Amino acid sequence: MKIYTDAELAQIIDQDIFRLISQTADDMHMECYVVGGYVRDIFLERPSQDIDVVVVGSGIEIATALKQRIGKRAHLSVFRNFGTAQVKYGDTEVEFVGARRESYRRDSRKPIVEDGTLEDDQNRRDFTINAMAICLNYDRFGQLVDPFDGIDDLLDGYIRTPLDPDITFSDDPLRMMRCVRFATQLNFRIDDETFDALGRNAERINIISAERVADELNKIMLAKTPSYGFVELQRCGLLSLIMPELEALDIVETRNGRAHKNNFYHTLEVLDNVAKKSDNLWLRWAALLHDIGKPKSKRWDPLTGWTFHNHNLIGAKMVPEMFRRMKLPMDTKMKYVQKLVDLHMRPIVIADEVVTDSAVRRLLHDAGEDIDDLMLLCEADITSKNQVRKKQFLENFRIVREKITDLKEKDYQRLFQPCVDGNEIMQMFHLTQGPEVGILKKYIKEAVLDGLVENEPEALRQLLKKKFDEINSSAT
C-alpha cells in the first residue's frame, strides 16, 4: 500500500475520462467525485476498472452531458428506475449516480432514497475503506475526502463500518457477506465492534435473496485463501444459516479414547490446497463439499473405530439439493461438482493399494475429461500429519498419473468403449431389446475395462458367445 498526497492523486487521475468529467461537472456547476472501490484500489496499488462517480445533483444529467461532449465515441445507458447512468468510453465504463441519503424498513433491504450531500452519500457506504472520495472539479481536482479515516484502516488492515455497524448491517444485511468477503480478499481483520455486530444481526441474512448470497460466496471462494472467509462466517453465526451442511462438519466425537478428525477444518485445508493450484471456481466448490456426506454416514465400530462408509455417495446426492437451495447453477457446473464429490475416494483407494491397470482404466472411464481435476482434488485431500503415509500416498498418486497419461496416449475412448454394440448383439443372438442385451453389453464392457480381452470385434464376439451359452445353460 502507498499513501499519496492530493497533488499525487491529481497526477494519478490525470486521465482523459476524468478530465472530461471534470469539465462537464464544472460547466454544469455540480460537485463531482470518484468514490468507492476505485479510490480504495489506488492506495492498494491494484488495477481497477470499477469507476463510480457521485454527483451532488443528477447523475443522469451529467452522464448525458458527458456523452454529448464526447460524441459518437461514447455510449450512454440510462437506468431511470435506479437514478443511475453509465457512460462507456473506449475500454472504460463509468457509473454515475446522484449523492443520496437512505433510510430502510425493517423487512426490506431496498432503501427509501432522497437527494443528499456528499456527506450523506459517504455515511451510507458499507465500510470506511469504501467511503473515500476524490474530487474531480477543477479547483479541487485530486483532493481526497476521507471523513472516516479509511486510509488508516487500509494501513492497519481493518474492515470497519463508517457508522454504527448494527444499523449498517440491519439496514442492508448483504453488507455482512461483503464484510467477510472484503476481509478474505484483502486479508484484513474485521474490527471487533463490527464483528460483534455480525453476530447480533446474522438472522437478518434471511431477507437477502439466495442469488446475492451465492454471489458473495463465490467471491470468497475465489480469494487466495478462501478458508479465512469460511472461518469468519462460522465464527459470527452466518454459516449455520446459509450452509448448515458445512457447519455440521465442525464436530469431534470421542469414544473409548478414539476421536475422529474435525472434518470442517480438514475441508478448509483441502479447499486452500486446491486454491494454491487452481482458479477453477467449481473445482473449489467440489473441494468444499467433498466430505459433506460425513455427518450422515458417521458410525462407531468397536473394532475399527469411527467410519464414514459411502460418505462420497451420500455427499453426491446432497449436492443438487444444496445447489438448488442456494440458487447456484443447476447445469453442467452442478453435475461436475457432484461427479467429483462422488469419485473423490476412488483415486485414494487405488493409491492405498497396488496400482493396477484395471483400476486406473475404470477410473479414467468414469472421470472422463475431468480426470485431471479429480486427481488434483484427491492430492489436496491428503492432509495427514503422518509424513511417511502422506509421502506414500503422493508417490502412488504419481504412479496413477503416469498410467493415466499412458492410457490417454493410447486413445482411451477407443480402448474403453466396446466396438461391438447393442444392435450387433441383438443380431448375433436374434434378441429383442431387453435385460439380456444389457447383461451382455455390461459383460464385455467390464472385460475391456479389466484388460481381459482386446477391444477387437472377433475377440468380443467369441467372449459374447461363451457368456450367452452360460446364461442359457443356467436358465435350463
Tab-separated table of C-alpha atoms in Angstrom, residues 6-20 22 32-34 38-39 42 51 133-137 140-144:
chain	number	residue	atom	x	y	z
A	6	ASP	CA	-3.603	15.282	-3.098
A	7	ALA	CA	-1.128	16.504	-5.722
A	8	GLU	CA	-0.021	12.918	-6.401
A	9	LEU	CA	-3.653	11.770	-6.604
A	10	ALA	CA	-4.286	14.527	-9.145
A	11	GLN	CA	-1.479	13.094	-11.274
A	12	ILE	CA	-2.812	9.547	-10.940
A	13	ILE	CA	-6.304	10.514	-12.119
A	14	ASP	CA	-4.976	12.883	-14.785
A	15	GLN	CA	-6.634	10.770	-17.454
A	16	ASP	CA	-8.748	11.716	-20.425
A	17	ILE	CA	-12.001	10.368	-18.947
A	18	PHE	CA	-11.610	12.180	-15.600
A	19	ARG	CA	-10.674	15.472	-17.269
A	20	LEU	CA	-13.766	15.219	-19.472
A	22	SER	CA	-14.307	17.468	-14.607
A	32	CYS	CA	-18.397	15.599	-8.700
A	33	TYR	CA	-16.322	12.838	-7.042
A	34	VAL	CA	-14.909	9.433	-7.934
A	38	TYR	CA	-11.621	2.746	-7.481
A	39	VAL	CA	-10.284	5.095	-4.792
A	42	ILE	CA	-5.450	3.375	-5.914
A	51	ILE	CA	-15.289	3.547	-11.686
A	133	ALA	CA	-13.828	10.120	-2.415
A	134	ILE	CA	-11.566	12.130	-4.727
A	135	CYS	CA	-12.876	15.428	-6.068
A	136	LEU	CA	-12.958	15.842	-9.859
A	137	ASN	CA	-13.848	19.541	-10.025
A	140	ARG	CA	-10.116	20.740	-6.088
A	141	PHE	CA	-9.001	18.137	-8.629
A	142	GLY	CA	-7.348	15.217	-6.789
A	143	GLN	CA	-8.407	16.282	-3.277
A	144	LEU	CA	-9.153	13.293	-1.019
